[in-house]
């Protein structure tokens, strides 16, 4: 399975948990034997401007984070494009699902998922899409940007128990109709992370359900990294999701 990555994502670009040292390395050390890496390339300014205001882009530039943020957005575009023909994962940071058109918070700067899907739509590679956000936190930025667009469905998974959470994923994927399914893959809902809910094998089940839905729709699927902060379990959780997506 292809994984889009760049060594610059190992940079500690801020002091927040998403940018912490060792986070990306904890994933790389686990998945490296099982994947084929594809070098990430930065998104073009006009691609970012497809979902963000000029003022917001300038704000990110003024923070000195434009280069790493556009690299993450570009990696998401690549993962989505590859995902049209085979499952793919974007091992990228900063995350993006708390970035709205004109603002951002929660360790995010540009909305990587929104940039990727809007870019593919404008290139006429897709007509419809679905976002499955499995992060512990509600993807308010993705909902704000994409929630009102009639060509995309945004699903923020809810469930106060493992069973109900996985049932919600299964139900969403059973009903989805889309050319491309993108997973906003936050792993902070793991039992050993902030959310304390899911087991590692649950991420494999989630990936598998997404792959089944993509195959049923004769479409594609991809994932991009959002949250997940316990380095001891993060790599195994990412690998489980990839294995599920690759089971088809």
Short mmCIF file of C-alpha atoms in Angstrom, two decimals:
data_model
loop_
_atom_site.label_atom_id
_atom_site.label_comp_id
_atom_site.label_asym_id
_atom_site.label_seq_id
_atom_site.Cartn_x
_atom_site.Cartn_y
_atom_site.Cartn_z
CA UNK A 1 0.00 0.00 0.00
CA UNK A 2 1.27 3.48 -0.86
CA UNK A 3 1.85 6.05 1.88
CA UNK A 4 2.50 9.69 1.02
CA UNK A 5 5.19 11.13 3.29
CA UNK A 6 8.01 13.66 3.46
CA UNK A 7 10.88 13.80 5.93
CA UNK A 8 9.98 17.44 6.65
CA UNK A 9 6.92 16.14 8.52
CA UNK A 10 9.35 15.05 11.23
CA UNK A 11 10.17 18.70 11.90
CA UNK A 12 8.99 20.10 15.22
CA UNK A 13 7.33 23.19 13.79
CA UNK A 14 5.37 24.27 16.92
CA UNK A 15 5.06 23.22 20.55
CA UNK A 16 1.65 21.51 20.23
CA UNK A 17 1.12 17.72 20.63
CA UNK A 18 0.54 17.18 16.90
CA UNK A 19 4.03 18.55 16.20
CA UNK A 20 5.77 16.79 19.07
CA UNK A 21 9.15 15.12 18.50
CA UNK A 22 9.03 11.38 17.89
CA UNK A 23 5.39 11.32 16.81
CA UNK A 24 5.97 10.66 13.13
CA UNK A 25 8.91 8.40 13.88
CA UNK A 26 6.69 6.21 16.04
CA UNK A 27 4.48 5.60 13.00
CA UNK A 28 7.31 5.20 10.51
CA UNK A 29 9.06 2.59 12.60
CA UNK A 30 5.93 0.44 12.66
CA UNK A 31 4.58 0.73 9.12
CA UNK A 32 7.82 0.95 7.11
CA UNK A 33 8.15 -2.81 6.38
CA UNK A 34 4.62 -2.96 4.99
CA UNK A 35 4.24 0.10 2.76
CA UNK A 36 5.67 1.90 -0.25
CA UNK A 37 6.45 5.55 0.43
CA UNK A 38 5.61 8.27 -2.09
CA UNK A 39 7.30 11.69 -1.62
CA UNK A 40 4.84 14.43 -0.71
CA UNK A 41 4.79 17.61 -2.78
CA UNK A 42 3.39 20.96 -1.62
CA UNK A 43 -0.04 22.14 -2.69
CA UNK A 44 -0.18 25.12 -5.01
CA UNK A 45 -1.43 28.39 -3.56
CA UNK A 46 -4.48 28.34 -5.82
CA UNK A 47 -5.36 24.87 -4.57
CA UNK A 48 -5.32 26.06 -0.96
CA UNK A 49 -7.27 29.16 -2.02
CA UNK A 50 -9.99 26.86 -3.34
CA UNK A 51 -11.19 26.45 0.26
CA UNK A 52 -9.41 29.18 2.28
CA UNK A 53 -9.54 32.97 2.18
CA UNK A 54 -6.54 35.03 1.14
CA UNK A 55 -6.46 36.57 4.61
CA UNK A 56 -6.25 33.17 6.29
CA UNK A 57 -3.48 32.04 3.96
CA UNK A 58 -1.59 35.24 4.79
CA UNK A 59 -2.06 34.56 8.51
CA UNK A 60 -0.47 31.13 8.15
CA UNK A 61 2.38 32.71 6.19
CA UNK A 62 2.90 35.29 8.93
CA UNK A 63 3.17 32.46 11.47
CA UNK A 64 6.01 30.95 9.46
CA UNK A 65 4.00 27.78 8.83
CA UNK A 66 3.04 28.14 5.17
CA UNK A 67 5.62 25.71 3.81
CA UNK A 68 4.85 22.82 6.17
CA UNK A 69 1.09 23.47 5.91
CA UNK A 70 1.10 23.45 2.10
CA UNK A 71 3.25 20.31 2.15
CA UNK A 72 0.60 18.59 4.27
CA UNK A 73 -2.19 19.81 2.00
CA UNK A 74 -0.25 18.65 -1.06
CA UNK A 75 0.30 15.24 0.52
CA UNK A 76 -3.45 14.97 1.04
CA UNK A 77 -4.09 15.79 -2.61
CA UNK A 78 -1.66 13.07 -3.66
CA UNK A 79 -3.20 10.52 -1.30
CA UNK A 80 -6.66 11.32 -2.65
CA UNK A 81 -5.51 11.07 -6.26
CA UNK A 82 -3.78 7.73 -5.68
CA UNK A 83 -6.82 6.59 -3.71
CA UNK A 84 -8.93 6.75 -6.85
CA UNK A 85 -7.16 3.64 -8.14
CA UNK A 86 -5.85 1.98 -4.96
CA UNK A 87 -6.13 2.60 -1.20
CA UNK A 88 -3.63 5.19 -0.01
CA UNK A 89 -2.69 6.99 3.21
CA UNK A 90 -1.26 10.46 3.72
CA UNK A 91 1.17 10.40 6.64
CA UNK A 92 1.12 14.16 6.99
CA UNK A 93 1.14 16.93 9.55
CA UNK A 94 -0.03 19.53 10.54
CA UNK A 95 -3.53 18.02 10.75
CA UNK A 96 -6.41 19.92 9.21
CA UNK A 97 -9.94 19.12 10.30
CA UNK A 98 -10.23 22.14 12.66
CA UNK A 99 -9.35 24.58 9.86
CA UNK A 100 -12.28 26.54 8.44
CA UNK A 101 -12.19 28.84 5.42
CA UNK A 102 -11.04 31.89 7.38
CA UNK A 103 -9.69 30.54 10.66
CA UNK A 104 -8.15 27.53 12.37
CA UNK A 105 -7.42 26.08 15.78
CA UNK A 106 -6.69 22.69 17.38
CA UNK A 107 -3.17 22.30 15.91
CA UNK A 108 -4.53 22.81 12.36
CA UNK A 109 -3.77 25.45 9.71
CA UNK A 110 -5.11 24.40 6.30
CA UNK A 111 -7.91 21.88 5.91
CA UNK A 112 -6.03 19.11 4.14
CA UNK A 113 -9.13 17.02 3.44
CA UNK A 114 -11.10 19.91 2.00
CA UNK A 115 -8.19 21.06 -0.17
CA UNK A 116 -7.74 17.53 -1.52
CA UNK A 117 -11.39 16.86 -2.35
CA UNK A 118 -12.05 20.30 -3.82
CA UNK A 119 -8.90 20.01 -5.98
CA UNK A 120 -10.01 16.65 -7.39
CA UNK A 121 -13.52 17.94 -8.00
CA UNK A 122 -12.24 20.97 -9.90
CA UNK A 123 -10.00 18.68 -11.94
CA UNK A 124 -13.14 16.66 -12.75
CA UNK A 125 -11.65 13.49 -11.27
CA UNK A 126 -14.62 13.06 -8.92
CA UNK A 127 -18.25 14.14 -8.86
CA UNK A 128 -19.05 13.02 -5.32
CA UNK A 129 -17.20 12.32 -2.09
CA UNK A 130 -17.65 11.28 1.52
CA UNK A 131 -15.54 12.24 4.53
CA UNK A 132 -15.48 9.82 7.45
CA UNK A 133 -13.97 11.65 10.43
CA UNK A 134 -12.92 9.19 13.16
CA UNK A 135 -10.98 11.66 15.28
CA UNK A 136 -11.96 12.06 18.93
CA UNK A 137 -12.85 15.69 18.26
CA UNK A 138 -15.59 16.94 15.93
CA UNK A 139 -14.19 18.07 12.59
CA UNK A 140 -15.77 21.50 12.72
CA UNK A 141 -13.53 22.96 10.02
CA UNK A 142 -14.35 20.23 7.52
CA UNK A 143 -18.05 20.54 8.32
CA UNK A 144 -17.87 24.32 7.91
CA UNK A 145 -16.15 24.15 4.51
CA UNK A 146 -17.73 21.05 2.97
CA UNK A 147 -20.93 20.47 4.92
CA UNK A 148 -23.08 22.70 2.69
CA UNK A 149 -21.73 21.42 -0.63
CA UNK A 150 -24.17 19.04 -2.27
CA UNK A 151 -21.48 16.82 -3.78
CA UNK A 152 -19.94 15.76 -0.48
CA UNK A 153 -21.19 14.07 2.70
CA UNK A 154 -19.36 14.64 5.99
CA UNK A 155 -19.74 11.99 8.70
CA UNK A 156 -18.35 12.68 12.18
CA UNK A 157 -18.61 9.35 13.95
CA UNK A 158 -20.25 9.33 17.38
CA UNK A 159 -20.62 6.56 19.92
CA UNK A 160 -20.16 6.34 23.67
CA UNK A 161 -19.14 2.67 23.54
CA UNK A 162 -16.96 0.61 21.22
CA UNK A 163 -19.95 -1.30 19.97
CA UNK A 164 -22.04 1.77 19.17
CA UNK A 165 -19.08 3.55 17.60
CA UNK A 166 -18.35 0.67 15.25
CA UNK A 167 -22.04 0.28 14.49
CA UNK A 168 -22.13 3.95 13.48
CA UNK A 169 -19.18 3.44 11.13
CA UNK A 170 -20.79 0.35 9.62
CA UNK A 171 -24.11 2.13 9.10
CA UNK A 172 -22.48 5.16 7.50
CA UNK A 173 -20.47 3.05 5.10
CA UNK A 174 -23.45 0.84 4.26
CA UNK A 175 -25.39 3.86 3.05
CA UNK A 176 -22.66 5.94 1.43
CA UNK A 177 -22.72 6.69 -2.28
CA UNK A 178 -19.54 8.42 -3.42
CA UNK A 179 -16.79 8.29 -6.00
CA UNK A 180 -14.19 8.72 -3.26
CA UNK A 181 -14.20 8.18 0.51
CA UNK A 182 -11.66 10.08 2.59
CA UNK A 183 -10.89 9.13 6.18
CA UNK A 184 -9.90 11.96 8.50
CA UNK A 185 -7.91 9.50 10.54
CA UNK A 186 -7.50 10.67 14.10
CA UNK A 187 -6.32 7.96 16.49
CA UNK A 188 -6.92 9.83 19.76
CA UNK A 189 -10.05 7.79 20.49
CA UNK A 190 -7.87 4.77 21.30
CA UNK A 191 -8.16 3.15 24.73
CA UNK A 192 -4.64 4.31 25.60
CA UNK A 193 -5.06 7.82 24.16
CA UNK A 194 -7.21 10.82 25.12
CA UNK A 195 -10.56 9.25 24.22
CA UNK A 196 -10.10 5.89 25.92
CA UNK A 197 -12.63 4.11 23.69
CA UNK A 198 -11.32 1.99 20.80
CA UNK A 199 -8.94 -0.95 20.55
CA UNK A 200 -6.24 -1.23 17.91
CA UNK A 201 -8.16 -3.92 15.99
CA UNK A 202 -11.11 -1.54 15.69
CA UNK A 203 -9.11 0.63 13.31
CA UNK A 204 -8.63 -2.35 11.04
CA UNK A 205 -12.39 -2.88 11.06
CA UNK A 206 -12.96 0.78 10.20
CA UNK A 207 -10.52 0.60 7.31
CA UNK A 208 -12.15 -2.56 6.04
CA UNK A 209 -15.64 -1.04 6.12
CA UNK A 210 -14.41 1.94 4.14
CA UNK A 211 -12.76 -0.32 1.57
CA UNK A 212 -15.92 -2.41 1.19
CA UNK A 213 -17.96 0.75 0.59
CA UNK A 214 -15.47 2.06 -1.95
CA UNK A 215 -15.48 -1.24 -3.83
CA UNK A 216 -19.28 -1.37 -3.80
CA UNK A 217 -19.41 2.11 -5.31
CA UNK A 218 -16.69 1.23 -7.82
CA UNK A 219 -14.79 4.17 -6.38
CA UNK A 220 -11.73 4.82 -4.29
CA UNK A 221 -10.64 5.48 -0.72
CA UNK A 222 -7.80 7.15 1.15
CA UNK A 223 -6.94 8.37 4.62
CA UNK A 224 -4.94 11.24 6.07
CA UNK A 225 -3.53 11.63 9.56
CA UNK A 226 -5.33 13.92 11.99
CA UNK A 227 -4.95 13.35 15.77
CA UNK A 228 -3.36 10.62 17.88
CA UNK A 229 -0.91 11.48 20.63
CA UNK A 230 0.22 8.34 22.49
CA UNK A 231 3.38 7.42 20.63
CA UNK A 232 3.44 3.97 22.20
CA UNK A 233 0.28 2.88 20.35
CA UNK A 234 0.01 5.31 17.44
CA UNK A 235 2.08 3.29 14.97
CA UNK A 236 0.11 0.12 15.60
CA UNK A 237 -3.18 1.96 15.20
CA UNK A 238 -2.12 3.48 11.88
CA UNK A 239 -0.93 0.10 10.64
CA UNK A 240 -4.25 -1.49 11.63
CA UNK A 241 -6.20 1.08 9.59
CA UNK A 242 -3.95 0.54 6.58
CA UNK A 243 -4.33 -3.23 6.82
CA UNK A 244 -8.09 -2.87 6.91
CA UNK A 245 -8.13 -0.60 3.88
CA UNK A 246 -5.87 -3.03 2.04
CA UNK A 247 -7.96 -6.14 2.78
CA UNK A 248 -10.39 -5.76 -0.15
#
